[in-house]
PDB file of N, CA and C in Angstrom:
ATOM      1  N   UNK A 176      -0.130   2.570 -22.315  1.00 86.00           N
ATOM      2  CA  UNK A 176      -0.635   3.618 -20.515  1.00 86.00           C
ATOM      3  C   UNK A 176      -0.420   2.879 -19.911  1.00 86.00           C
ATOM      4  N   UNK A 177       0.051   2.608 -19.227  1.00 90.00           N
ATOM      5  CA  UNK A 177      -0.160   1.519 -17.776  1.00 90.00           C
ATOM      6  C   UNK A 177      -1.362   1.822 -17.579  1.00 90.00           C
ATOM      7  N   UNK A 178      -2.166   0.785 -16.574  1.00 94.00           N
ATOM      8  CA  UNK A 178      -3.248   0.386 -15.744  1.00 94.00           C
ATOM      9  C   UNK A 178      -2.963   0.083 -14.668  1.00 94.00           C
ATOM     10  N   UNK A 179      -3.257   1.025 -13.876  1.00 95.00           N
ATOM     11  CA  UNK A 179      -3.342   1.001 -12.704  1.00 95.00           C
ATOM     12  C   UNK A 179      -4.807  -0.702 -11.730  1.00 95.00           C
ATOM     13  N   UNK A 180      -3.702  -1.785 -11.197  1.00 96.00           N
ATOM     14  CA  UNK A 180      -4.740  -2.312 -11.134  1.00 96.00           C
ATOM     15  C   UNK A 180      -4.101  -1.890  -9.135  1.00 96.00           C
ATOM     16  N   UNK A 181      -5.797  -1.604  -8.072  1.00 97.00           N
ATOM     17  CA  UNK A 181      -6.028  -1.535  -6.864  1.00 97.00           C
ATOM     18  C   UNK A 181      -6.213  -2.746  -5.971  1.00 97.00           C
ATOM     19  N   UNK A 182      -5.672  -3.135  -5.989  1.00 98.00           N
ATOM     20  CA  UNK A 182      -5.205  -4.271  -4.496  1.00 98.00           C
ATOM     21  C   UNK A 182      -5.430  -3.458  -3.359  1.00 98.00           C
ATOM     22  N   UNK A 183      -6.890  -4.966  -2.486  1.00 97.00           N
ATOM     23  CA  UNK A 183      -7.218  -4.715  -1.444  1.00 97.00           C
ATOM     24  C   UNK A 183      -7.066  -6.329  -0.644  1.00 97.00           C
ATOM     25  N   UNK A 184      -5.732  -5.933   0.773  1.00 98.00           N
ATOM     26  CA  UNK A 184      -5.693  -7.339   0.756  1.00 98.00           C
ATOM     27  C   UNK A 184      -6.057  -7.511   2.310  1.00 98.00           C
ATOM     28  N   UNK A 185      -7.020  -8.353   2.801  1.00 97.00           N
ATOM     29  CA  UNK A 185      -7.259  -9.138   3.760  1.00 97.00           C
ATOM     30  C   UNK A 185      -6.064 -10.171   4.885  1.00 97.00           C
ATOM     31  N   UNK A 186      -5.341 -10.233   5.369  1.00 95.00           N
ATOM     32  CA  UNK A 186      -4.895 -11.284   6.064  1.00 95.00           C
ATOM     33  C   UNK A 186      -3.339 -10.507   6.033  1.00 95.00           C
ATOM     34  N   UNK A 187      -2.402 -11.185   6.526  1.00 95.00           N
ATOM     35  CA  UNK A 187      -0.746 -11.151   6.772  1.00 95.00           C
ATOM     36  C   UNK A 187      -0.114 -12.114   7.966  1.00 95.00           C
ATOM     37  N   UNK A 188      -1.027 -13.101   7.835  1.00 94.00           N
ATOM     38  CA  UNK A 188       0.180 -14.009   7.504  1.00 94.00           C
ATOM     39  C   UNK A 188       1.045 -14.562   7.086  1.00 94.00           C
ATOM     40  N   UNK A 189       1.468 -15.679   6.839  1.00 94.00           N
ATOM     41  CA  UNK A 189       2.757 -16.524   6.273  1.00 94.00           C
ATOM     42  C   UNK A 189       2.058 -16.652   4.488  1.00 94.00           C
ATOM     43  N   UNK A 190       0.937 -17.489   4.810  1.00 95.00           N
ATOM     44  CA  UNK A 190       0.710 -16.759   3.126  1.00 95.00           C
ATOM     45  C   UNK A 190       0.193 -15.581   2.757  1.00 95.00           C
ATOM     46  N   UNK A 191      -0.028 -14.232   3.462  1.00 97.00           N
ATOM     47  CA  UNK A 191      -0.951 -13.015   2.982  1.00 97.00           C
ATOM     48  C   UNK A 191       0.636 -12.738   2.817  1.00 97.00           C
ATOM     49  N   UNK A 192       1.340 -12.873   3.241  1.00 97.00           N
ATOM     50  CA  UNK A 192       3.707 -11.898   3.180  1.00 97.00           C
ATOM     51  C   UNK A 192       3.582 -12.075   2.432  1.00 97.00           C
ATOM     52  N   UNK A 193       3.623 -14.002   1.918  1.00 97.00           N
ATOM     53  CA  UNK A 193       4.182 -14.496   0.989  1.00 97.00           C
ATOM     54  C   UNK A 193       3.998 -13.653  -0.558  1.00 97.00           C
ATOM     55  N   UNK A 194       2.374 -12.984  -0.330  1.00 98.00           N
ATOM     56  CA  UNK A 194       1.819 -12.614  -2.167  1.00 98.00           C
ATOM     57  C   UNK A 194       2.073 -11.973  -2.027  1.00 98.00           C
ATOM     58  N   UNK A 195       2.281 -11.180  -0.588  1.00 98.00           N
ATOM     59  CA  UNK A 195       2.808  -9.222  -1.042  1.00 98.00           C
ATOM     60  C   UNK A 195       4.014  -9.095  -1.638  1.00 98.00           C
ATOM     61  N   UNK A 196       5.141 -10.436  -1.053  1.00 97.00           N
ATOM     62  CA  UNK A 196       6.208 -10.184  -1.416  1.00 97.00           C
ATOM     63  C   UNK A 196       6.087 -10.711  -2.940  1.00 97.00           C
ATOM     64  N   UNK A 197       5.076 -11.196  -3.228  1.00 97.00           N
ATOM     65  CA  UNK A 197       5.640 -12.011  -4.968  1.00 97.00           C
ATOM     66  C   UNK A 197       5.765 -11.171  -5.332  1.00 97.00           C
ATOM     67  N   UNK A 198       3.905 -10.727  -5.162  1.00 97.00           N
ATOM     68  CA  UNK A 198       3.810  -8.599  -6.112  1.00 97.00           C
ATOM     69  C   UNK A 198       4.669  -8.091  -5.918  1.00 97.00           C
ATOM     70  N   UNK A 199       5.804  -7.133  -4.588  1.00 97.00           N
ATOM     71  CA  UNK A 199       7.252  -6.873  -4.227  1.00 97.00           C
ATOM     72  C   UNK A 199       7.130  -6.899  -5.708  1.00 97.00           C
ATOM     73  N   UNK A 200       7.982  -8.585  -5.524  1.00 97.00           N
ATOM     74  CA  UNK A 200       9.047  -8.878  -6.336  1.00 97.00           C
ATOM     75  C   UNK A 200       8.856  -9.090  -7.617  1.00 97.00           C
ATOM     76  N   UNK A 201       7.099  -8.970  -7.483  1.00 96.00           N
ATOM     77  CA  UNK A 201       7.172  -9.224  -9.490  1.00 96.00           C
ATOM     78  C   UNK A 201       7.200  -8.130 -10.495  1.00 96.00           C
ATOM     79  N   UNK A 202       6.919  -6.779  -9.632  1.00 94.00           N
ATOM     80  CA  UNK A 202       6.441  -5.305  -9.775  1.00 94.00           C
ATOM     81  C   UNK A 202       6.570  -4.779 -11.357  1.00 94.00           C
ATOM     82  N   UNK A 203       7.877  -5.048 -11.516  1.00 94.00           N
ATOM     83  CA  UNK A 203       7.954  -4.287 -12.427  1.00 94.00           C
ATOM     84  C   UNK A 203       8.233  -5.611 -14.166  1.00 94.00           C
ATOM     85  N   UNK A 204       7.401  -6.671 -13.854  1.00 95.00           N
ATOM     86  CA  UNK A 204       7.669  -7.560 -15.223  1.00 95.00           C
ATOM     87  C   UNK A 204       6.449  -7.130 -15.528  1.00 95.00           C
ATOM     88  N   UNK A 205       5.638  -7.036 -14.030  1.00 94.00           N
ATOM     89  CA  UNK A 205       3.744  -7.163 -14.734  1.00 94.00           C
ATOM     90  C   UNK A 205       3.545  -5.937 -15.399  1.00 94.00           C
ATOM     91  N   UNK A 206       4.359  -4.729 -15.252  1.00 94.00           N
ATOM     92  CA  UNK A 206       4.726  -3.321 -15.669  1.00 94.00           C
ATOM     93  C   UNK A 206       4.711  -3.409 -16.991  1.00 94.00           C
ATOM     94  N   UNK A 207       5.929  -5.040 -17.581  1.00 94.00           N
ATOM     95  CA  UNK A 207       7.329  -4.449 -19.025  1.00 94.00           C
ATOM     96  C   UNK A 207       6.153  -5.863 -19.580  1.00 94.00           C
ATOM     97  N   UNK A 208       5.811  -6.522 -18.721  1.00 95.00           N
ATOM     98  CA  UNK A 208       4.881  -7.361 -19.809  1.00 95.00           C
ATOM     99  C   UNK A 208       3.886  -6.956 -19.567  1.00 95.00           C
ATOM    100  N   UNK A 209       2.666  -6.565 -19.458  1.00 95.00           N
ATOM    101  CA  UNK A 209       1.280  -6.607 -19.467  1.00 95.00           C
ATOM    102  C   UNK A 209       0.983  -5.235 -19.489  1.00 95.00           C
ATOM    103  N   UNK A 210       1.694  -4.494 -19.099  1.00 96.00           N
ATOM    104  CA  UNK A 210       1.177  -3.303 -18.915  1.00 96.00           C
ATOM    105  C   UNK A 210       0.164  -2.191 -17.725  1.00 96.00           C
ATOM    106  N   UNK A 211       0.531  -3.591 -16.882  1.00 95.00           N
ATOM    107  CA  UNK A 211      -0.089  -2.979 -15.307  1.00 95.00           C
ATOM    108  C   UNK A 211       0.460  -2.119 -13.980  1.00 95.00           C
ATOM    109  N   UNK A 212       0.102  -2.141 -13.421  1.00 96.00           N
ATOM    110  CA  UNK A 212       1.313  -1.953 -12.046  1.00 96.00           C
ATOM    111  C   UNK A 212       0.276  -2.366 -11.113  1.00 96.00           C
ATOM    112  N   UNK A 213       0.134  -2.819 -10.268  1.00 96.00           N
ATOM    113  CA  UNK A 213      -0.598  -3.538  -8.953  1.00 96.00           C
ATOM    114  C   UNK A 213       0.430  -2.613  -8.089  1.00 96.00           C
ATOM    115  N   UNK A 214      -1.352  -1.351  -7.363  1.00 97.00           N
ATOM    116  CA  UNK A 214      -1.104  -1.118  -5.579  1.00 97.00           C
ATOM    117  C   UNK A 214      -2.151  -1.477  -4.960  1.00 97.00           C
ATOM    118  N   UNK A 215      -1.272  -1.919  -4.074  1.00 98.00           N
ATOM    119  CA  UNK A 215      -2.307  -2.017  -2.113  1.00 98.00           C
ATOM    120  C   UNK A 215      -2.244  -0.665  -1.987  1.00 98.00           C
ATOM    121  N   UNK A 216      -3.788  -0.505  -2.420  1.00 97.00           N
ATOM    122  CA  UNK A 216      -4.477   0.994  -1.501  1.00 97.00           C
ATOM    123  C   UNK A 216      -4.906   0.378   0.147  1.00 97.00           C
ATOM    124  N   UNK A 217      -4.630  -1.312   0.758  1.00 97.00           N
ATOM    125  CA  UNK A 217      -5.623  -1.765   1.816  1.00 97.00           C
ATOM    126  C   UNK A 217      -4.170  -2.901   2.036  1.00 97.00           C
ATOM    127  N   UNK A 218      -4.217  -3.218   3.420  1.00 98.00           N
ATOM    128  CA  UNK A 218      -3.684  -3.695   3.874  1.00 98.00           C
ATOM    129  C   UNK A 218      -4.479  -4.852   4.988  1.00 98.00           C
ATOM    130  N   UNK A 219      -4.677  -5.471   5.373  1.00 96.00           N
ATOM    131  CA  UNK A 219      -5.504  -5.344   6.930  1.00 96.00           C
ATOM    132  C   UNK A 219      -4.853  -6.704   7.600  1.00 96.00           C
ATOM    133  N   UNK A 220      -4.623  -7.367   8.996  1.00 95.00           N
ATOM    134  CA  UNK A 220      -4.372  -8.164   9.676  1.00 95.00           C
ATOM    135  C   UNK A 220      -5.659  -8.234  10.619  1.00 95.00           C
ATOM    136  N   UNK A 221      -5.285  -8.989  12.245  1.00 90.00           N
ATOM    137  CA  UNK A 221      -6.319  -9.024  12.210  1.00 90.00           C
ATOM    138  C   UNK A 221      -7.264  -7.726  13.137  1.00 90.00           C
ATOM    139  N   UNK A 222      -6.468  -7.687  13.650  1.00 88.00           N
ATOM    140  CA  UNK A 222      -6.655  -5.935  14.222  1.00 88.00           C
ATOM    141  C   UNK A 222      -6.137  -4.527  13.412  1.00 88.00           C
ATOM    142  N   UNK A 223      -6.017  -4.662  12.868  1.00 94.00           N
ATOM    143  CA  UNK A 223      -5.245  -2.903  12.124  1.00 94.00           C
ATOM    144  C   UNK A 223      -5.068  -3.016   9.969  1.00 94.00           C
ATOM    145  N   UNK A 224      -5.555  -1.726  10.257  1.00 96.00           N
ATOM    146  CA  UNK A 224      -4.787  -1.890   9.111  1.00 96.00           C
ATOM    147  C   UNK A 224      -3.830  -0.576   8.278  1.00 96.00           C
ATOM    148  N   UNK A 225      -3.696  -0.572   7.217  1.00 96.00           N
ATOM    149  CA  UNK A 225      -2.809   0.581   6.726  1.00 96.00           C
ATOM    150  C   UNK A 225      -3.317   0.875   5.652  1.00 96.00           C
ATOM    151  N   UNK A 226      -3.713   2.166   5.106  1.00 95.00           N
ATOM    152  CA  UNK A 226      -4.062   2.405   3.976  1.00 95.00           C
ATOM    153  C   UNK A 226      -4.101   3.517   3.267  1.00 95.00           C
ATOM    154  N   UNK A 227      -4.106   3.779   1.911  1.00 95.00           N
ATOM    155  CA  UNK A 227      -2.864   4.659   1.346  1.00 95.00           C
ATOM    156  C   UNK A 227      -4.426   4.685   0.497  1.00 95.00           C
ATOM    157  N   UNK A 228      -5.032   5.927  -0.189  1.00 94.00           N
ATOM    158  CA  UNK A 228      -5.614   5.393  -1.925  1.00 94.00           C
ATOM    159  C   UNK A 228      -5.067   5.865  -3.069  1.00 94.00           C
ATOM    160  N   UNK A 229      -3.758   6.141  -2.709  1.00 95.00           N
ATOM    161  CA  UNK A 229      -2.801   6.877  -4.054  1.00 95.00           C
ATOM    162  C   UNK A 229      -2.020   5.625  -3.914  1.00 95.00           C
ATOM    163  N   UNK A 230      -1.945   4.794  -3.093  1.00 96.00           N
ATOM    164  CA  UNK A 230      -1.297   3.538  -2.794  1.00 96.00           C
ATOM    165  C   UNK A 230      -0.031   3.026  -1.793  1.00 96.00           C
ATOM    166  N   UNK A 231      -0.150   1.983  -1.441  1.00 97.00           N
ATOM    167  CA  UNK A 231       0.927   2.193   0.042  1.00 97.00           C
ATOM    168  C   UNK A 231       2.147   1.587  -0.725  1.00 97.00           C
ATOM    169  N   UNK A 232       2.644   2.539  -0.294  1.00 96.00           N
ATOM    170  CA  UNK A 232       4.555   2.911  -0.566  1.00 96.00           C
ATOM    171  C   UNK A 232       4.956   1.374  -0.602  1.00 96.00           C
ATOM    172  N   UNK A 233       6.418   1.258  -2.337  1.00 96.00           N
ATOM    173  CA  UNK A 233       7.239   0.174  -1.349  1.00 96.00           C
ATOM    174  C   UNK A 233       7.869  -0.057   0.059  1.00 96.00           C
ATOM    175  N   UNK A 234       8.270   0.875   0.785  1.00 96.00           N
ATOM    176  CA  UNK A 234       9.041   1.199   2.288  1.00 96.00           C
ATOM    177  C   UNK A 234       8.084   0.618   3.275  1.00 96.00           C
ATOM    178  N   UNK A 235       5.885   1.627   2.699  1.00 97.00           N
ATOM    179  CA  UNK A 235       5.291   1.219   3.720  1.00 97.00           C
ATOM    180  C   UNK A 235       5.211  -0.656   4.230  1.00 97.00           C
ATOM    181  N   UNK A 236       5.407  -1.227   2.908  1.00 97.00           N
ATOM    182  CA  UNK A 236       4.668  -2.816   3.024  1.00 97.00           C
ATOM    183  C   UNK A 236       6.156  -3.006   3.572  1.00 97.00           C
ATOM    184  N   UNK A 237       6.464  -2.765   3.377  1.00 96.00           N
ATOM    185  CA  UNK A 237       8.563  -3.058   3.306  1.00 96.00           C
ATOM    186  C   UNK A 237       7.743  -3.464   5.213  1.00 96.00           C
ATOM    187  N   UNK A 238       8.007  -2.667   5.269  1.00 96.00           N
ATOM    188  CA  UNK A 238       7.589  -2.226   7.440  1.00 96.00           C
ATOM    189  C   UNK A 238       7.252  -3.150   7.293  1.00 96.00           C
ATOM    190  N   UNK A 239       6.009  -2.922   6.429  1.00 96.00           N
ATOM    191  CA  UNK A 239       3.902  -3.608   7.242  1.00 96.00           C
ATOM    192  C   UNK A 239       5.406  -5.321   7.486  1.00 96.00           C
ATOM    193  N   UNK A 240       5.733  -5.618   6.713  1.00 96.00           N
ATOM    194  CA  UNK A 240       6.162  -8.103   6.569  1.00 96.00           C
ATOM    195  C   UNK A 240       7.267  -6.993   7.677  1.00 96.00           C
ATOM    196  N   UNK A 241       7.656  -6.055   7.696  1.00 96.00           N
ATOM    197  CA  UNK A 241       8.661  -6.668   9.159  1.00 96.00           C
ATOM    198  C   UNK A 241       8.557  -7.155  10.308  1.00 96.00           C
ATOM    199  N   UNK A 242       7.086  -6.348  10.040  1.00 95.00           N
ATOM    200  CA  UNK A 242       6.552  -5.773  11.536  1.00 95.00           C
ATOM    201  C   UNK A 242       5.897  -7.437  11.796  1.00 95.00           C
ATOM    202  N   UNK A 243       4.742  -7.283  10.250  1.00 95.00           N
ATOM    203  CA  UNK A 243       4.368  -8.822  10.802  1.00 95.00           C
ATOM    204  C   UNK A 243       4.804 -10.064  11.238  1.00 95.00           C
ATOM    205  N   UNK A 244       6.096  -9.771  10.324  1.00 93.00           N
ATOM    206  CA  UNK A 244       7.371 -11.314  10.537  1.00 93.00           C
ATOM    207  C   UNK A 244       8.103 -11.078  12.116  1.00 93.00           C
ATOM    208  N   UNK A 245       7.594  -9.543  13.177  1.00 95.00           N
ATOM    209  CA  UNK A 245       8.089  -9.842  14.150  1.00 95.00           C
ATOM    210  C   UNK A 245       7.403  -9.804  15.242  1.00 95.00           C
ATOM    211  N   UNK A 246       6.249  -9.980  14.559  1.00 95.00           N
ATOM    212  CA  UNK A 246       4.684 -10.433  15.340  1.00 95.00           C
ATOM    213  C   UNK A 246       3.706  -9.516  15.797  1.00 95.00           C
ATOM    214  N   UNK A 247       4.408  -7.690  14.892  1.00 95.00           N
ATOM    215  CA  UNK A 247       3.261  -6.961  15.859  1.00 95.00           C
ATOM    216  C   UNK A 247       2.206  -7.106  14.989  1.00 95.00           C
ATOM    217  N   UNK A 248       1.238  -5.564  15.012  1.00 95.00           N
ATOM    218  CA  UNK A 248       0.156  -5.915  14.305  1.00 95.00           C
ATOM    219  C   UNK A 248       0.914  -4.520  13.195  1.00 95.00           C
ATOM    220  N   UNK A 249      -0.345  -4.077  12.971  1.00 96.00           N
ATOM    221  CA  UNK A 249      -0.031  -3.151  11.671  1.00 96.00           C
ATOM    222  C   UNK A 249      -0.984  -2.160  12.941  1.00 96.00           C
ATOM    223  N   UNK A 250      -2.241  -2.244  14.101  1.00 94.00           N
ATOM    224  CA  UNK A 250      -2.096  -0.913  14.548  1.00 94.00           C
ATOM    225  C   UNK A 250      -0.542  -0.264  14.891  1.00 94.00           C
ATOM    226  N   UNK A 251       0.439  -0.998  15.409  1.00 94.00           N
ATOM    227  CA  UNK A 251       1.390  -0.618  15.638  1.00 94.00           C
ATOM    228  C   UNK A 251       2.045   0.098  15.532  1.00 94.00           C
ATOM    229  N   UNK A 252       2.151   0.538  13.637  1.00 93.00           N
ATOM    230  CA  UNK A 252       2.522   0.687  12.899  1.00 93.00           C
ATOM    231  C   UNK A 252       2.202   2.899  13.087  1.00 93.00           C
ATOM    232  N   UNK A 253       3.285   3.412  12.187  1.00 92.00           N
ATOM    233  CA  UNK A 253       2.441   4.919  12.141  1.00 92.00           C
ATOM    234  C   UNK A 253       2.331   4.472  11.039  1.00 92.00           C
ATOM    235  N   UNK A 254       1.696   3.812   9.978  1.00 90.00           N
ATOM    236  CA  UNK A 254       0.586   3.767   9.080  1.00 90.00           C
ATOM    237  C   UNK A 254      -0.653   3.198   9.033  1.00 90.00           C
ATOM    238  N   UNK A 255      -0.203   2.151  11.189  1.00 92.00           N
ATOM    239  CA  UNK A 255      -1.316   2.100  10.478  1.00 92.00           C
ATOM    240  C   UNK A 255      -2.581   2.067  11.913  1.00 92.00           C
ATOM    241  N   UNK A 256      -4.060   1.432  11.794  1.00 89.00           N
ATOM    242  CA  UNK A 256      -4.619   2.082  12.485  1.00 89.00           C
ATOM    243  C   UNK A 256      -5.848   1.382  12.993  1.00 89.00           C
ATOM    244  N   UNK A 257      -6.181   0.889  14.042  1.00 91.00           N
ATOM    245  CA  UNK A 257      -7.856  -0.275  14.516  1.00 91.00           C
ATOM    246  C   UNK A 257      -8.730  -0.058  13.286  1.00 91.00           C
ATOM    247  N   UNK A 258      -8.607  -2.155  12.693  1.00 88.00           N
ATOM    248  CA  UNK A 258     -10.578  -1.492  12.573  1.00 88.00           C
ATOM    249  C   UNK A 258     -10.458  -3.310  12.977  1.00 88.00           C
ATOM    250  N   UNK A 259     -11.695  -3.086  13.155  1.00 83.00           N
ATOM    251  CA  UNK A 259     -12.566  -4.878  13.744  1.00 83.00           C
ATOM    252  C   UNK A 259     -13.780  -4.639  12.547  1.00 83.00           C
ATOM    253  N   UNK A 260     -13.757  -4.188  11.362  1.00 88.00           N
ATOM    254  CA  UNK A 260     -15.663  -4.507  10.095  1.00 88.00           C
ATOM    255  C   UNK A 260     -13.998  -4.389   8.945  1.00 88.00           C
ATOM    256  N   UNK A 261     -13.713  -5.331   8.280  1.00 87.00           N
ATOM    257  CA  UNK A 261     -13.081  -5.233   6.981  1.00 87.00           C
ATOM    258  C   UNK A 261     -14.064  -4.744   6.071  1.00 87.00           C
ATOM    259  N   UNK A 262     -15.507  -5.065   6.417  1.00 87.00           N
ATOM    260  CA  UNK A 262     -16.613  -4.516   5.068  1.00 87.00           C
ATOM    261  C   UNK A 262     -15.393  -2.496   5.015  1.00 87.00           C
ATOM    262  N   UNK A 263     -15.591  -2.604   5.856  1.00 90.00           N
ATOM    263  CA  UNK A 263     -15.489  -0.789   6.777  1.00 90.00           C
ATOM    264  C   UNK A 263     -14.008  -0.567   5.398  1.00 90.00           C
ATOM    265  N   UNK A 264     -13.054  -1.255   5.480  1.00 91.00           N
ATOM    266  CA  UNK A 264     -11.841  -1.011   4.326  1.00 91.00           C
ATOM    267  C   UNK A 264     -12.473  -1.953   2.954  1.00 91.00           C
ATOM    268  N   UNK A 265     -12.724  -2.309   2.950  1.00 92.00           N
ATOM    269  CA  UNK A 265     -13.016  -2.465   1.077  1.00 92.00           C
ATOM    270  C   UNK A 265     -14.076  -0.968   1.120  1.00 92.00           C
ATOM    271  N   UNK A 266     -15.513  -0.203   1.807  1.00 92.00           N
ATOM    272  CA  UNK A 266     -15.513   1.282   1.936  1.00 92.00           C
ATOM    273  C   UNK A 266     -14.818   2.200   1.566  1.00 92.00           C
ATOM    274  N   UNK A 267     -14.342   2.331   2.590  1.00 89.00           N
ATOM    275  CA  UNK A 267     -12.788   2.959   2.139  1.00 89.00           C
ATOM    276  C   UNK A 267     -12.014   3.385   0.987  1.00 89.00           C
ATOM    277  N   UNK A 268     -11.538   1.819   0.695  1.00 92.00           N
ATOM    278  CA  UNK A 268     -10.630   1.640   0.266  1.00 92.00           C
ATOM    279  C   UNK A 268     -10.866   1.432  -1.442  1.00 92.00           C
ATOM    280  N   UNK A 269     -12.558   0.913  -1.880  1.00 92.00           N
ATOM    281  CA  UNK A 269     -12.565   0.264  -2.814  1.00 92.00           C
ATOM    282  C   UNK A 269     -12.185   1.609  -3.768  1.00 92.00           C
ATOM    283  N   UNK A 270     -12.880   0.794  -4.883  1.00 93.00           N
ATOM    284  CA  UNK A 270     -13.473   1.559  -6.407  1.00 93.00           C
ATOM    285  C   UNK A 270     -13.198   0.653  -7.585  1.00 93.00           C
ATOM    286  N   UNK A 271     -13.166   1.546  -8.434  1.00 92.00           N
ATOM    287  CA  UNK A 271     -13.790   0.371  -9.996  1.00 92.00           C
ATOM    288  C   UNK A 271     -13.017  -0.521  -9.726  1.00 92.00           C
ATOM    289  N   UNK A 272     -12.696  -1.793 -10.276  1.00 93.00           N
ATOM    290  CA  UNK A 272     -11.065  -2.851 -11.002  1.00 93.00           C
ATOM    291  C   UNK A 272     -11.150  -3.125  -9.738  1.00 93.00           C
ATOM    292  N   UNK A 273     -11.083  -2.283  -8.121  1.00 95.00           N
ATOM    293  CA  UNK A 273     -10.597  -2.639  -7.818  1.00 95.00           C
ATOM    294  C   UNK A 273     -10.549  -4.730  -7.378  1.00 95.00           C
ATOM    295  N   UNK A 274      -9.389  -5.261  -6.906  1.00 96.00           N
ATOM    296  CA  UNK A 274      -8.990  -6.567  -5.920  1.00 96.00           C
ATOM    297  C   UNK A 274      -8.963  -7.020  -5.245  1.00 96.00           C
ATOM    298  N   UNK A 275     -10.128  -7.518  -4.298  1.00 96.00           N
ATOM    299  CA  UNK A 275      -9.512  -8.023  -2.699  1.00 96.00           C
ATOM    300  C   UNK A 275      -8.656  -9.060  -1.930  1.00 96.00           C
ATOM    301  N   UNK A 276      -8.159  -9.045  -2.179  1.00 97.00           N
ATOM    302  CA  UNK A 276      -7.624 -10.902  -1.546  1.00 97.00           C
ATOM    303  C   UNK A 276      -7.988 -11.202  -0.435  1.00 97.00           C
ATOM    304  N   UNK A 277      -8.737 -12.230  -0.299  1.00 96.00           N
ATOM    305  CA  UNK A 277      -9.191 -12.733   1.516  1.00 96.00           C
ATOM    306  C   UNK A 277      -7.374 -13.561   1.786  1.00 96.00           C
ATOM    307  N   UNK A 278      -7.106 -13.456   2.190  1.00 96.00           N
ATOM    308  CA  UNK A 278      -6.106 -14.609   3.073  1.00 96.00           C
ATOM    309  C   UNK A 278      -5.787 -14.407   4.257  1.00 96.00           C
ATOM    310  N   UNK A 279      -7.733 -14.493   5.244  1.00 93.00           N
ATOM    311  CA  UNK A 279      -7.569 -14.610   5.860  1.00 93.00           C
ATOM    312  C   UNK A 279      -7.354 -16.265   6.775  1.00 93.00           C
ATOM    313  N   UNK A 280      -6.764 -16.671   7.756  1.00 86.00           N
ATOM    314  CA  UNK A 280      -7.380 -17.661   8.537  1.00 86.00           C
ATOM    315  C   UNK A 280      -8.448 -18.283   8.347  1.00 86.00           C
ATOM    316  N   UNK A 281      -9.279 -19.395   8.043  1.00 78.00           N
ATOM    317  CA  UNK A 281     -10.152 -19.830   7.968  1.00 78.00           C
ATOM    318  C   UNK A 281     -10.269 -21.716   8.595  1.00 78.00           C
ATOM    319  N   UNK A 282     -11.092 -22.130   9.869  1.00 62.00           N
ATOM    320  CA  UNK A 282     -11.242 -23.004  10.749  1.00 62.00           C
ATOM    321  C   UNK A 282     -11.854 -24.276   9.699  1.00 62.00           C
TER     322      UNK A 282
END
């Protein structure tokens, strides 16, 4: 039985987008080789978030990546909304076994 690993990711800059791309590109291999399904429950940028407790779809993630690459924020998407506290996202989307990826820029 495939084990679902919920993901919450903070940061969708160049590195953050590359991580999402890698997860999407490798999804079938993870499932085939390790019997794991990586499922994004939330992605966040500096002022917005997209959350889906059942997991963001491939299409949702693709639209988010395209918007970010074009200089738009997640809150501008139909699946996005304002967020100003990342801890609230963990409270909302977190679950047992969730992996939190902090790819925010640091000074």
